[in-house]
Amino acid sequence: NWCCMFGEVEARAEILGSNVLRCICPPHPSGNVPFYITCNDRTACSEIRDFEFRGKAQTAPSTTEKELKAEDLLLQLKFVRMLCSDELPRQAVNEAIANKIRNSFKKGLEQWDAIAAAIKDKSRTTHEIKDSIFDVFSRLKLQEWLIRRAGQDGKGPSVCDKEGQGMIHIVSALGFDWAIPPLLAAGVLVNFRDLHGWTALHWAAHFGREDVILALIGAKAVPELLTDPTPAYPNGQTAADVASCRGYPGIAGYLAEASLEHHLSVLTLKDGSLNEIHYTNASLAGESAASRLLSGENVQCVTDDTFLKQSLSAVRRATQAAALIQSAFREFTFRRKQEEEEARLQDINSDNVEYLMAAEKIQKAYRGHKIKKQNSAATKIQSKFRGWKGRHEYLQTRQRIIKIQAIVRGFQARRQYRKILWSVGVLEKVVLRWHRGRHGLRGFQAEEKMVEGDEVAADDEFLQEGRKQKEHVIESAVQRVQDMVHDPEARAQYARMRAVSQQIQVLEKTFKLFFSFQALFFFVLFCFWLVLHRLNRTMSSKI
């Protein structure tokens, strides 16, 4: 029985092969101890060597972790400052809104006993207990702040701090998913924008807060909203773009899919132009996109992976939604052209046809009269100038007269032009240059008036540019979902968020079904009571 001695501690060893032993090192304080092999009798059977026990290596946090911690601390500072520095006069509180806020906080404020028990049992670390205390304290202060703000006129709970951020943006960035329902109950819009056009969904995606994103999506937040344009992003950013730039491809894929599905639902609600052919073509496009990704070399995973199957189904849904949106765009353009053509044809009604026929008759009579006059004049000219000499002299005299007339008319026009130019030059120097100190009229070109046809062309160009931008957003959303397939961590993150969202949907359906059954039960009970009441009245009247 071979053993290994670590100082005064003996550990059993097992034989792996010739001249190869393996043992588990016992716990020991850091330092050097003698090490040798024994036959389970604490007597050295080999050379004695020094064995060094080392402490646990403390890895220094990376620069990105330090930056994230600094951002979290700044957000906590903003949150506390906004709660504590808000001094408002006492006013009447809206009890209905206050009760909604209190009910939304009821579950979170019952943690004092749990924290005290954890401190006594020492089942949690000091850092976790501090976080729990800060969490409960934040809930209390936020409840007071919302009740106080809900009774105020004006912005109310939608007020922003000096940097243009509202309370819903700060709590979303901090990951406080419990704060979303109270803020919405207090009247804050879920798509409320800050100074730079960022919504709460953008801030949650910026910091990778999965629970907050699911809470906001469940509260009907619009995932395809764009931020204000910046030099780096002139067309703005969606929440999926923000998450992708911050290194959260799973969140980016989930938000991109949600944005496509939301856009498709809005289109189908407003316009029912999509038929079965469009849905069939879209499903075929989704299947082909998923098969191309699965056959690609970048997908490094086994085929029976659950996360891979879920991500491929997400690619199918996203591609199908994008294809349906493109089909809706094409149908809208075709229908718009048809409406313009029908409107143009409807202008020519029966009255216009009669007017056109009368005008055509007048024009025909006028042309006939003009032709008769021209023929008679030509006959007279031919009778007078039939000779070659007379015709030649007539043409020379006519040419000279035309030249003299042109010279005289040009001289008169230039003389009038000089007068106008001199008077305009005097006015220009006196009024524009000397009196107002502005540029003169030299180089000035009058703007051409836009006729009705040009206005229609400008509208079409504006619609085409907007459609191009929207198509670019749709293509980038599909690309986000496809990029998620190539990353195993992104697939796992997407599957986690998808599972939680499905659980939330199942709970919502269960609650709706329960309340519908409850309402039906009370309705049947009321009808039964009404029948009994009428029977009692009839029996009493007979008696």
XYZ file of C-alpha atoms in Angstrom:
543
model
C 0.000 0.000 0.000
C 1.853 3.030 -1.266
C 1.365 6.388 0.440
C 2.746 9.902 0.081
C 3.926 11.963 3.043
C 3.310 15.729 3.007
C 5.189 16.789 6.096
C 3.358 14.995 8.923
C 0.270 14.140 6.864
C 0.069 10.829 5.014
C -2.108 10.430 1.898
C -2.972 7.181 0.119
C -1.680 6.723 -3.452
C -2.882 4.503 -6.293
C -0.804 2.887 -9.042
C -1.567 4.161 -12.540
C 1.261 2.370 -14.349
C 4.896 1.466 -14.100
C 6.656 4.035 -11.902
C 3.503 6.216 -11.820
C 1.539 6.974 -8.617
C -1.393 9.320 -8.028
C -2.654 10.821 -4.769
C -4.865 13.679 -3.594
C -2.975 16.464 -1.864
C -4.394 17.127 1.625
C -5.246 20.685 2.696
C -2.315 22.478 4.265
C -1.236 26.064 4.996
C 1.030 27.696 2.438
C 4.726 26.881 2.826
C 7.399 24.210 2.128
C 7.071 20.670 3.623
C 9.138 17.458 3.124
C 7.656 15.072 0.560
C 8.493 11.353 0.142
C 6.881 7.951 -0.575
C 6.149 5.358 2.133
C 4.695 1.849 2.428
C 1.936 2.952 4.808
C 4.402 2.908 7.705
C 5.548 6.581 7.608
C 9.070 5.387 6.676
C 10.687 6.957 3.633
C 11.091 4.606 0.660
C 12.319 7.296 -1.706
C 14.296 10.503 -1.741
C 12.997 13.340 0.388
C 12.049 16.402 -1.631
C 10.537 19.798 -0.804
C 6.863 20.289 -1.644
C 5.497 23.831 -1.757
C 1.924 24.604 -0.750
C 0.687 27.824 -2.355
C -2.268 30.001 -1.493
C -5.183 30.545 -3.843
C -4.166 32.701 -6.757
C -6.050 35.996 -6.704
C -6.612 37.017 -10.277
C -6.765 40.742 -10.793
C -10.020 41.930 -12.372
C -9.767 42.881 -16.003
C -10.249 46.394 -17.336
C -13.731 45.619 -18.648
C -14.833 44.280 -15.249
C -13.528 47.428 -13.568
C -15.401 49.581 -16.078
C -18.617 47.621 -15.512
C -18.305 47.961 -11.742
C -17.677 51.691 -12.102
C -20.756 52.049 -14.335
C -22.875 50.112 -11.813
C -21.684 52.353 -8.998
C -22.468 55.479 -11.013
C -25.940 54.165 -11.767
C -26.542 53.366 -8.098
C -25.390 56.881 -7.231
C -27.845 58.353 -9.759
C -30.632 56.169 -8.378
C -30.046 57.170 -4.753
C -29.558 60.844 -5.640
C -32.815 60.907 -7.579
C -34.681 59.299 -4.681
C -33.238 61.492 -1.941
C -32.889 64.887 -3.625
C -36.516 65.152 -4.678
C -38.170 67.725 -2.408
C -41.830 68.212 -3.215
C -44.607 69.946 -1.277
C -47.191 67.751 0.388
C -50.267 67.325 -1.786
C -53.299 65.106 -1.930
C -52.335 61.573 -2.926
C -54.330 59.676 -5.518
C -55.386 56.641 -3.488
C -56.149 54.453 -6.500
C -52.659 54.885 -7.951
C -51.098 54.606 -4.479
C -52.851 51.269 -3.879
C -51.606 49.961 -7.238
C -48.053 50.943 -6.318
C -48.302 49.346 -2.859
C -49.710 46.118 -4.296
C -46.859 45.878 -6.799
C -44.331 46.283 -3.948
C -46.053 43.890 -1.527
C -43.969 40.818 -2.386
C -40.600 42.539 -2.221
C -40.959 44.244 1.149
C -41.367 41.006 3.143
C -37.657 40.151 3.180
C -36.499 41.629 6.492
C -37.121 38.377 8.383
C -35.358 36.343 5.696
C -32.314 38.635 5.868
C -32.222 38.408 9.678
C -32.434 34.603 9.513
C -29.613 34.500 6.948
C -27.425 36.645 9.217
C -28.048 34.337 12.176
C -27.542 31.121 10.197
C -24.513 32.513 8.330
C -25.906 30.892 5.190
C -25.044 33.879 2.998
C -21.947 35.973 2.555
C -21.600 39.498 3.855
C -21.628 40.907 0.338
C -24.909 39.131 -0.484
C -26.507 40.367 2.737
C -25.452 43.954 1.971
C -26.966 43.662 -1.494
C -30.216 42.339 -0.004
C -30.404 45.207 2.488
C -29.788 47.745 -0.287
C -32.439 46.035 -2.392
C -35.140 46.240 0.293
C -34.163 49.817 1.168
C -34.412 50.753 -2.510
C -37.891 49.246 -2.709
C -39.061 51.277 0.292
C -37.629 54.558 -0.980
C -38.909 53.976 -4.514
C -42.402 53.258 -3.183
C -42.408 56.539 -1.240
C -41.006 58.429 -4.236
C -43.614 57.040 -6.629
C -46.535 57.741 -4.291
C -45.280 61.284 -3.754
C -44.676 61.841 -7.456
C -47.957 60.287 -8.594
C -49.916 63.072 -6.870
C -48.011 65.834 -8.649
C -49.176 67.679 -11.734
C -47.006 67.857 -14.825
C -44.445 65.155 -15.535
C -44.990 63.212 -12.323
C -42.872 60.029 -12.172
C -41.616 60.685 -15.723
C -39.231 63.393 -14.540
C -35.589 63.248 -15.709
C -32.354 64.094 -13.913
C -29.695 66.572 -15.031
C -28.289 64.113 -17.580
C -31.704 63.511 -19.150
C -32.375 60.037 -17.719
C -35.642 59.045 -16.106
C -36.214 56.652 -13.241
C -37.290 53.842 -15.583
C -34.015 54.158 -17.517
C -31.884 54.021 -14.356
C -33.639 50.984 -12.849
C -33.491 49.192 -16.209
C -29.757 49.791 -16.435
C -29.302 48.555 -12.853
C -31.285 45.382 -13.549
C -34.121 46.086 -11.077
C -36.851 44.091 -12.803
C -39.041 44.420 -9.703
C -39.221 48.208 -10.275
C -40.837 47.984 -13.731
C -44.450 47.117 -12.657
C -44.630 49.902 -10.007
C -43.324 52.492 -12.467
C -45.856 51.440 -15.084
C -48.613 51.469 -12.461
C -47.598 55.031 -11.543
C -48.158 56.177 -15.127
C -44.690 56.001 -16.682
C -44.784 54.959 -20.340
C -42.871 51.790 -21.139
C -41.409 53.440 -24.284
C -40.472 56.684 -22.504
C -37.329 58.171 -24.095
C -34.461 59.973 -22.405
C -32.551 63.004 -23.683
C -30.740 60.974 -26.367
C -33.758 58.967 -27.521
C -32.915 55.821 -25.532
C -35.769 53.818 -24.040
C -35.615 51.539 -21.010
C -35.186 48.591 -23.376
C -32.065 50.197 -24.877
C -30.511 50.667 -21.419
C -31.341 47.104 -20.354
C -29.778 45.785 -23.573
C -26.726 48.018 -23.047
C -25.967 46.343 -19.713
C -27.233 42.864 -20.626
C -30.108 42.748 -18.096
C -32.050 39.687 -19.228
C -34.793 39.833 -16.563
C -35.491 43.514 -17.234
C -35.670 42.890 -20.988
C -38.219 40.119 -20.474
C -40.248 42.325 -18.117
C -40.261 45.202 -20.616
C -41.174 42.957 -23.556
C -43.972 41.508 -21.436
C -45.171 45.068 -20.771
C -45.545 45.666 -24.548
C -42.312 47.593 -25.091
C -41.571 48.196 -28.787
C -38.198 46.566 -29.609
C -37.668 48.211 -33.032
C -37.530 51.808 -31.781
C -34.416 53.716 -32.888
C -32.236 56.040 -30.834
C -31.422 59.571 -31.938
C -28.884 59.778 -34.793
C -25.227 60.214 -33.826
C -22.058 60.675 -35.925
C -21.177 57.019 -35.325
C -24.724 55.794 -36.078
C -26.457 58.293 -38.390
C -29.566 56.100 -38.733
C -29.884 55.391 -35.000
C -29.728 52.048 -33.179
C -32.289 49.501 -32.122
C -32.051 47.656 -28.809
C -30.667 44.628 -30.673
C -27.908 46.777 -32.195
C -26.990 48.129 -28.752
C -26.791 44.620 -27.270
C -24.676 43.388 -30.181
C -22.230 46.294 -29.835
C -21.848 45.530 -26.115
C -21.077 41.842 -26.720
C -24.432 40.178 -25.929
C -25.258 38.229 -29.126
C -27.918 36.100 -27.421
C -29.846 39.155 -26.233
C -29.355 40.774 -29.640
C -30.836 37.731 -31.386
C -33.815 37.601 -29.021
C -34.550 41.326 -29.448
C -34.108 41.151 -33.225
C -36.600 38.300 -33.448
C -39.024 40.166 -31.175
C -38.751 43.319 -33.307
C -39.499 41.405 -36.519
C -42.483 39.629 -34.973
C -43.844 42.894 -33.555
C -43.477 44.671 -36.892
C -45.222 41.814 -38.667
C -48.104 41.826 -36.161
C -48.598 45.575 -36.672
C -48.631 45.143 -40.463
C -51.121 42.275 -40.383
C -53.397 44.198 -38.014
C -53.429 47.315 -40.199
C -53.565 45.567 -43.539
C -54.873 42.124 -44.433
C -53.229 41.952 -47.858
C -51.102 38.867 -47.054
C -52.530 35.590 -48.318
C -51.588 31.921 -48.147
C -49.107 32.207 -51.026
C -47.083 34.790 -49.133
C -47.036 32.626 -46.004
C -45.973 29.567 -48.007
C -43.105 31.407 -49.702
C -42.008 32.868 -46.355
C -41.948 29.438 -44.692
C -39.864 28.074 -47.577
C -37.420 30.971 -47.191
C -37.116 30.242 -43.463
C -36.424 26.562 -44.040
C -33.782 27.311 -46.678
C -32.033 29.822 -44.385
C -31.944 27.315 -41.507
C -30.631 24.542 -43.763
C -27.874 26.805 -45.102
C -26.766 27.654 -41.570
C -26.880 24.022 -40.467
C -24.777 22.897 -43.419
C -22.235 25.681 -42.895
C -18.847 25.097 -41.344
C -19.196 27.774 -38.676
C -21.852 25.878 -36.690
C -19.706 23.730 -34.433
C -22.139 21.665 -32.406
C -23.794 18.278 -32.427
C -27.041 18.055 -34.315
C -29.082 16.914 -31.314
C -28.193 19.982 -29.263
C -31.352 21.561 -27.824
C -29.919 25.072 -27.912
C -28.979 24.674 -31.575
C -32.479 23.501 -32.459
C -34.024 26.471 -30.669
C -31.682 28.928 -32.374
C -32.416 27.407 -35.798
C -36.138 27.705 -35.129
C -35.491 31.360 -34.252
C -33.747 31.795 -37.616
C -36.770 30.250 -39.348
C -39.193 32.563 -37.560
C -37.064 35.660 -38.180
C -36.544 34.888 -41.882
C -40.233 34.117 -42.303
C -41.233 37.393 -40.631
C -38.752 39.362 -42.757
C -40.075 37.758 -45.955
C -43.669 38.571 -44.991
C -42.736 42.182 -44.212
C -41.046 42.514 -47.605
C -44.138 41.053 -49.274
C -46.317 43.557 -47.418
C -44.075 46.398 -48.636
C -44.384 45.212 -52.234
C -48.155 44.848 -51.937
C -48.405 48.359 -50.511
C -46.387 49.831 -53.408
C -48.450 47.966 -56.006
C -51.728 48.994 -54.374
C -50.598 52.629 -54.181
C -49.804 52.690 -57.913
C -53.193 51.148 -58.645
C -54.952 53.802 -56.558
C -53.093 56.584 -58.391
C -54.067 55.118 -61.771
C -57.703 54.740 -60.715
C -57.765 58.316 -59.412
C -56.360 59.571 -62.726
C -58.965 57.643 -64.704
C -61.830 58.759 -62.482
C -61.083 62.408 -63.271
C -62.232 61.815 -66.859
C -65.958 61.398 -66.232
C -68.911 61.919 -68.522
C -68.925 65.737 -68.174
C -65.257 65.936 -69.091
C -65.881 63.770 -72.151
C -68.606 66.165 -73.381
C -66.345 69.163 -72.833
C -63.526 67.454 -74.723
C -65.812 66.664 -77.668
C -67.030 70.270 -77.860
C -63.462 71.592 -77.695
C -62.413 69.199 -80.448
C -65.218 70.471 -82.723
C -64.181 74.101 -82.118
C -60.541 73.317 -82.847
C -61.500 71.502 -86.066
C -63.578 74.455 -87.308
C -60.798 76.911 -86.431
C -58.203 74.833 -88.266
C -60.415 74.695 -91.377
C -60.915 78.471 -91.383
C -57.166 79.050 -90.953
C -56.326 76.697 -93.824
C -58.799 78.519 -96.105
C -57.209 81.900 -95.306
C -53.724 80.531 -95.957
C -54.798 79.060 -99.302
C -56.374 82.315 -100.455
C -53.298 84.325 -99.451
C -51.014 81.907 -101.267
C -53.143 82.217 -104.405
C -52.901 86.022 -104.365
C -49.113 85.937 -103.837
C -48.657 83.496 -106.667
C -50.723 85.660 -109.008
C -48.688 88.807 -108.269
C -45.162 87.297 -108.180
C -45.198 84.683 -110.874
C -42.265 86.158 -112.669
C -38.758 85.195 -111.585
C -37.409 88.764 -111.551
C -40.258 90.195 -109.558
C -40.020 87.348 -107.019
C -36.239 87.833 -106.704
C -36.536 91.572 -106.077
C -39.310 90.964 -103.567
C -37.166 88.529 -101.590
C -34.157 90.880 -101.488
C -36.299 93.813 -100.351
C -37.947 91.617 -97.685
C -34.535 90.495 -96.371
C -33.271 94.073 -96.067
C -36.429 95.173 -94.262
C -36.108 92.283 -91.793
C -32.473 93.190 -91.034
C -33.339 96.867 -90.468
C -36.221 95.887 -88.167
C -33.980 93.543 -86.173
C -31.312 96.244 -85.713
C -33.855 98.829 -84.567
C -35.599 96.446 -82.164
C -32.286 95.295 -80.648
C -31.160 98.895 -80.123
C -34.424 99.783 -78.379
C -34.260 96.690 -76.160
C -30.651 97.361 -75.146
C -31.470 100.957 -74.320
C -34.330 99.902 -72.050
C -32.162 97.156 -70.515
C -29.432 99.684 -69.642
C -31.964 101.869 -67.844
C -33.341 98.939 -65.842
C -29.861 97.638 -65.012
C -28.712 101.107 -63.881
C -31.747 101.598 -61.606
C -31.441 98.095 -60.138
C -27.719 98.621 -59.517
C -28.418 101.866 -57.647
C -31.048 100.189 -55.466
C -28.763 97.236 -54.847
C -25.873 99.414 -53.648
C -28.009 101.742 -51.550
C -30.395 99.277 -49.933
C -28.668 95.908 -49.784
C -24.962 96.735 -49.598
C -24.732 100.073 -47.784
C -27.870 100.172 -45.638
C -28.273 96.493 -44.650
C -24.683 95.359 -45.138
C -25.610 92.232 -47.095
C -24.561 90.613 -50.345
C -25.882 92.059 -53.559
C -27.928 90.499 -56.308
C -24.936 89.380 -58.340
C -24.978 85.621 -58.704
C -28.560 85.453 -57.408
C -30.710 82.774 -58.987
C -34.411 82.522 -58.365
C -35.632 79.211 -57.017
C -37.705 77.220 -59.401
C -41.252 76.689 -58.268
C -42.115 73.076 -57.616
C -44.992 72.004 -59.756
C -47.472 69.374 -58.677
C -45.702 66.584 -60.545
C -42.430 67.414 -58.799
C -44.193 67.304 -55.415
C -45.506 63.829 -56.170
C -42.023 62.744 -57.261
C -40.547 64.162 -54.030
C -43.122 62.224 -51.981
C -42.273 59.027 -53.856
C -38.565 59.629 -53.301
C -39.164 60.167 -49.567
C -41.154 56.932 -49.324
C -38.498 55.025 -51.248
C -35.743 56.326 -48.959
C -37.738 55.385 -45.869
C -38.395 51.949 -47.287
C -34.674 51.461 -47.999
C -33.818 52.352 -44.395
C -36.507 50.001 -43.072
C -35.271 47.181 -45.298
C -31.754 47.746 -43.967
C -33.073 47.491 -40.383
C -34.922 44.257 -41.235
C -31.862 42.716 -42.897
C -29.657 43.628 -39.932
C -32.213 42.071 -37.540
C -32.180 38.808 -39.509
C -28.382 38.907 -39.493
C -28.371 39.310 -35.690
C -30.454 36.162 -35.331
C -28.195 34.245 -37.721
C -25.038 35.407 -35.916
C -26.452 33.968 -32.700
C -26.337 30.450 -34.191
C -22.537 30.505 -34.539
C -21.885 31.202 -30.827
C -22.661 28.461 -28.234
C -22.897 30.979 -25.366
C -25.283 33.123 -27.387
C -27.437 30.073 -28.116
C -27.579 29.225 -24.422
C -28.459 32.818 -23.513
C -31.204 32.926 -26.125
C -32.619 29.578 -24.971
C -32.651 30.798 -21.369
C -34.529 33.977 -22.260
C -36.910 32.099 -24.533
C -37.753 29.603 -21.794
C -38.477 32.352 -19.261
C -40.647 34.268 -21.738
C -42.633 31.112 -22.519
C -43.174 30.520 -18.797
C -44.437 34.090 -18.433
C -46.835 33.608 -21.352
C -48.140 30.356 -19.865
C -48.750 32.073 -16.517
C -50.578 34.945 -18.199
C -52.808 32.541 -20.114
C -53.488 30.582 -16.914
C -54.485 33.737 -15.043
C -56.742 34.857 -17.899
C -58.384 31.441 -18.038
C -58.833 31.408 -14.262
C -60.430 34.848 -14.210
C -62.677 33.957 -17.149
C -63.848 30.795 -15.332
C -64.330 32.818 -12.168
C -66.417 35.398 -14.018
C -68.446 32.617 -15.644
C -69.026 30.988 -12.246
C -70.303 34.226 -10.711
C -72.509 34.846 -13.738
C -74.086 31.383 -13.447
C -74.516 31.902 -9.704
C -76.227 35.241 -10.319
C -78.576 33.682 -12.887
C -79.429 30.866 -10.470
C -80.176 33.391 -7.716
C -82.329 35.409 -10.098
C -84.364 32.326 -11.055
C -84.866 31.401 -7.394
C -85.910 34.952 -6.581
C -88.553 34.954 -9.318
C -89.833 31.530 -8.227
C -90.215 32.790 -4.661
C -92.126 35.825 -5.892
C -94.504 33.704 -7.983
C -95.095 31.294 -5.103
C -95.788 34.119 -2.668
C -98.224 35.772 -5.125
C -100.167 32.495 -5.521
C -100.373 32.073 -1.762
